[in-house]
Amino acid sequence: MQVLLLALATFLSTILGGLFALRFKDKLHMIMSFTAGVLIAVCFFEILPEIFSLTFENKLDITPALIAVVFGFLLIHILEKLAIIHTAHEDEYATHKHPTVGLIGASGLSFHSFLEYAAIARIS
């Protein structure tokens, strides 16, 4: 029963987040900036300290973990630069679409989910 309630809460929070974004479409750039800041803060204040403590507790070398963080950042940066045709002056261009952005976003989310579930399966 608890699993169903958590799944329902996840579903509802996703729907409410989408409705929030649609409602405040004119302020979407500010909302995206805020969420990017939250993600970066979570990385620096939660995940990296956890990496440090786990490696030191288990007497492991931290170098591979930090290299993985850097390569992960670079990979995302490169994929983003490849997917985006131009980054500013949207109003100067004729009406157009960015079909690769959606495809790359969906692929990235799928890959992320795969890795997440693989980690959960390994722990279980």
PDB file of C-alpha atoms in Angstrom:
ATOM      1  CA  MET A   1       0.000   0.000   0.000  1.00  0.00           C
ATOM      2  CA  GLN A   2       2.834   2.381   0.849  1.00  0.00           C
ATOM      3  CA  VAL A   3       4.384   1.771  -2.580  1.00  0.00           C
ATOM      4  CA  LEU A   4       1.125   2.750  -4.284  1.00  0.00           C
ATOM      5  CA  LEU A   5       0.884   5.930  -2.229  1.00  0.00           C
ATOM      6  CA  LEU A   6       4.463   6.875  -3.097  1.00  0.00           C
ATOM      7  CA  ALA A   7       3.804   6.159  -6.785  1.00  0.00           C
ATOM      8  CA  LEU A   8       0.656   8.295  -6.639  1.00  0.00           C
ATOM      9  CA  ALA A   9       2.556  11.116  -4.924  1.00  0.00           C
ATOM     10  CA  THR A  10       5.246  10.946  -7.617  1.00  0.00           C
ATOM     11  CA  PHE A  11       2.624  11.006 -10.361  1.00  0.00           C
ATOM     12  CA  LEU A  12       0.754  13.935  -8.831  1.00  0.00           C
ATOM     13  CA  SER A  13       3.901  15.972  -8.233  1.00  0.00           C
ATOM     14  CA  THR A  14       4.903  15.474 -11.874  1.00  0.00           C
ATOM     15  CA  ILE A  15       1.458  16.540 -13.107  1.00  0.00           C
ATOM     16  CA  LEU A  16       1.385  19.554 -10.791  1.00  0.00           C
ATOM     17  CA  GLY A  17       4.876  20.571 -11.896  1.00  0.00           C
ATOM     18  CA  GLY A  18       3.812  20.393 -15.539  1.00  0.00           C
ATOM     19  CA  LEU A  19       0.675  22.425 -14.870  1.00  0.00           C
ATOM     20  CA  PHE A  20       2.741  24.965 -12.946  1.00  0.00           C
ATOM     21  CA  ALA A  21       5.093  25.322 -15.925  1.00  0.00           C
ATOM     22  CA  LEU A  22       2.159  25.741 -18.318  1.00  0.00           C
ATOM     23  CA  ARG A  23       0.488  28.294 -16.070  1.00  0.00           C
ATOM     24  CA  PHE A  24       3.611  30.441 -15.785  1.00  0.00           C
ATOM     25  CA  LYS A  25       4.858  29.974 -19.343  1.00  0.00           C
ATOM     26  CA  ASP A  26       5.882  33.632 -19.600  1.00  0.00           C
ATOM     27  CA  LYS A  27       8.221  33.191 -16.620  1.00  0.00           C
ATOM     28  CA  LEU A  28       9.580  29.820 -17.726  1.00  0.00           C
ATOM     29  CA  HIS A  29      13.131  31.155 -18.081  1.00  0.00           C
ATOM     30  CA  MET A  30      13.136  32.161 -14.418  1.00  0.00           C
ATOM     31  CA  ILE A  31      11.648  28.838 -13.320  1.00  0.00           C
ATOM     32  CA  MET A  32      14.252  26.906 -15.319  1.00  0.00           C
ATOM     33  CA  SER A  33      17.034  29.043 -13.842  1.00  0.00           C
ATOM     34  CA  PHE A  34      15.773  28.353 -10.339  1.00  0.00           C
ATOM     35  CA  THR A  35      15.523  24.599 -10.906  1.00  0.00           C
ATOM     36  CA  ALA A  36      19.006  24.521 -12.438  1.00  0.00           C
ATOM     37  CA  GLY A  37      20.309  26.270  -9.337  1.00  0.00           C
ATOM     38  CA  VAL A  38      18.551  23.746  -7.100  1.00  0.00           C
ATOM     39  CA  LEU A  39      20.101  20.841  -9.030  1.00  0.00           C
ATOM     40  CA  ILE A  40      23.573  22.351  -8.803  1.00  0.00           C
ATOM     41  CA  ALA A  41      23.087  23.031  -5.083  1.00  0.00           C
ATOM     42  CA  VAL A  42      22.013  19.423  -4.489  1.00  0.00           C
ATOM     43  CA  CYS A  43      25.116  18.245  -6.301  1.00  0.00           C
ATOM     44  CA  PHE A  44      27.507  20.431  -4.336  1.00  0.00           C
ATOM     45  CA  PHE A  45      25.854  20.258  -0.908  1.00  0.00           C
ATOM     46  CA  GLU A  46      24.578  16.661  -0.853  1.00  0.00           C
ATOM     47  CA  ILE A  47      26.121  14.370  -3.461  1.00  0.00           C
ATOM     48  CA  LEU A  48      29.764  15.484  -3.472  1.00  0.00           C
ATOM     49  CA  PRO A  49      30.078  15.439   0.341  1.00  0.00           C
ATOM     50  CA  GLU A  50      28.564  11.943   0.299  1.00  0.00           C
ATOM     51  CA  ILE A  51      31.155  10.854  -2.270  1.00  0.00           C
ATOM     52  CA  PHE A  52      33.937  12.251  -0.071  1.00  0.00           C
ATOM     53  CA  SER A  53      32.672  10.587   3.099  1.00  0.00           C
ATOM     54  CA  LEU A  54      32.110   7.188   1.454  1.00  0.00           C
ATOM     55  CA  THR A  55      35.532   7.108  -0.156  1.00  0.00           C
ATOM     56  CA  PHE A  56      37.305   8.130   3.055  1.00  0.00           C
ATOM     57  CA  GLU A  57      35.271   5.735   5.235  1.00  0.00           C
ATOM     58  CA  ASN A  58      36.068   2.809   2.938  1.00  0.00           C
ATOM     59  CA  LYS A  59      39.680   3.929   2.430  1.00  0.00           C
ATOM     60  CA  LEU A  60      39.221   4.251  -1.325  1.00  0.00           C
ATOM     61  CA  ASP A  61      40.940   6.542  -3.787  1.00  0.00           C
ATOM     62  CA  ILE A  62      38.687   9.503  -4.551  1.00  0.00           C
ATOM     63  CA  THR A  63      40.329  10.217  -7.911  1.00  0.00           C
ATOM     64  CA  PRO A  64      38.091   7.887 -10.016  1.00  0.00           C
ATOM     65  CA  ALA A  65      34.947   9.391  -8.497  1.00  0.00           C
ATOM     66  CA  LEU A  66      36.065  12.943  -9.230  1.00  0.00           C
ATOM     67  CA  ILE A  67      37.135  11.990 -12.757  1.00  0.00           C
ATOM     68  CA  ALA A  68      33.677  10.462 -13.300  1.00  0.00           C
ATOM     69  CA  VAL A  69      32.046  13.706 -12.135  1.00  0.00           C
ATOM     70  CA  VAL A  70      34.174  15.787 -14.519  1.00  0.00           C
ATOM     71  CA  PHE A  71      33.594  13.461 -17.481  1.00  0.00           C
ATOM     72  CA  GLY A  72      29.860  13.375 -16.749  1.00  0.00           C
ATOM     73  CA  PHE A  73      29.740  17.162 -16.776  1.00  0.00           C
ATOM     74  CA  LEU A  74      31.742  17.341 -20.006  1.00  0.00           C
ATOM     75  CA  LEU A  75      29.540  14.724 -21.678  1.00  0.00           C
ATOM     76  CA  ILE A  76      26.373  16.648 -20.851  1.00  0.00           C
ATOM     77  CA  HIS A  77      27.980  19.906 -21.985  1.00  0.00           C
ATOM     78  CA  ILE A  78      29.063  18.411 -25.325  1.00  0.00           C
ATOM     79  CA  LEU A  79      25.668  16.789 -25.955  1.00  0.00           C
ATOM     80  CA  GLU A  80      23.927  20.057 -25.189  1.00  0.00           C
ATOM     81  CA  LYS A  81      26.165  21.983 -27.585  1.00  0.00           C
ATOM     82  CA  LEU A  82      25.549  19.405 -30.324  1.00  0.00           C
ATOM     83  CA  ALA A  83      21.778  19.479 -29.837  1.00  0.00           C
ATOM     84  CA  ILE A  84      21.232  23.229 -29.769  1.00  0.00           C
ATOM     85  CA  ILE A  85      21.483  25.027 -33.088  1.00  0.00           C
ATOM     86  CA  HIS A  86      21.597  28.519 -31.614  1.00  0.00           C
ATOM     87  CA  THR A  87      21.317  29.803 -28.087  1.00  0.00           C
ATOM     88  CA  ALA A  88      19.948  33.321 -28.346  1.00  0.00           C
ATOM     89  CA  HIS A  89      18.011  35.759 -30.518  1.00  0.00           C
ATOM     90  CA  GLU A  90      15.078  33.378 -30.996  1.00  0.00           C
ATOM     91  CA  ASP A  91      12.868  36.212 -32.206  1.00  0.00           C
ATOM     92  CA  GLU A  92      15.264  36.985 -35.082  1.00  0.00           C
ATOM     93  CA  TYR A  93      14.717  33.579 -36.697  1.00  0.00           C
ATOM     94  CA  ALA A  94      11.712  32.393 -38.632  1.00  0.00           C
ATOM     95  CA  THR A  95       9.376  29.959 -36.925  1.00  0.00           C
ATOM     96  CA  HIS A  96      11.208  26.680 -36.638  1.00  0.00           C
ATOM     97  CA  LYS A  97      11.517  23.559 -34.525  1.00  0.00           C
ATOM     98  CA  HIS A  98      14.335  21.761 -32.749  1.00  0.00           C
ATOM     99  CA  PRO A  99      13.505  18.067 -33.241  1.00  0.00           C
ATOM    100  CA  THR A 100      16.861  16.782 -31.972  1.00  0.00           C
ATOM    101  CA  VAL A 101      16.507  18.471 -28.589  1.00  0.00           C
ATOM    102  CA  GLY A 102      13.483  16.366 -27.646  1.00  0.00           C
ATOM    103  CA  LEU A 103      15.077  13.170 -28.901  1.00  0.00           C
ATOM    104  CA  ILE A 104      18.305  13.777 -27.010  1.00  0.00           C
ATOM    105  CA  GLY A 105      16.378  14.749 -23.885  1.00  0.00           C
ATOM    106  CA  ALA A 106      14.276  11.578 -24.015  1.00  0.00           C
ATOM    107  CA  SER A 107      17.360   9.451 -24.663  1.00  0.00           C
ATOM    108  CA  GLY A 108      19.213  11.056 -21.770  1.00  0.00           C
ATOM    109  CA  LEU A 109      16.293  10.555 -19.412  1.00  0.00           C
ATOM    110  CA  SER A 110      15.971   6.914 -20.486  1.00  0.00           C
ATOM    111  CA  PHE A 111      19.685   6.304 -19.946  1.00  0.00           C
ATOM    112  CA  HIS A 112      19.541   8.033 -16.564  1.00  0.00           C
ATOM    113  CA  SER A 113      16.569   5.901 -15.505  1.00  0.00           C
ATOM    114  CA  PHE A 114      18.340   2.737 -16.664  1.00  0.00           C
ATOM    115  CA  LEU A 115      21.407   3.530 -14.558  1.00  0.00           C
ATOM    116  CA  GLU A 116      19.248   4.450 -11.579  1.00  0.00           C
ATOM    117  CA  TYR A 117      17.277   1.204 -11.710  1.00  0.00           C
ATOM    118  CA  ALA A 118      20.471  -0.798 -12.245  1.00  0.00           C
ATOM    119  CA  ALA A 119      21.876   0.731  -9.057  1.00  0.00           C
ATOM    120  CA  ILE A 120      18.667  -0.035  -7.165  1.00  0.00           C
ATOM    121  CA  ALA A 121      18.697  -3.625  -8.459  1.00  0.00           C
ATOM    122  CA  ARG A 122      22.304  -4.036  -7.373  1.00  0.00           C
ATOM    123  CA  ILE A 123      21.509  -2.864  -3.851  1.00  0.00           C
ATOM    124  CA  SER A 124      18.396  -5.062  -3.500  1.00  0.00           C
TER     125      SER A 124
END
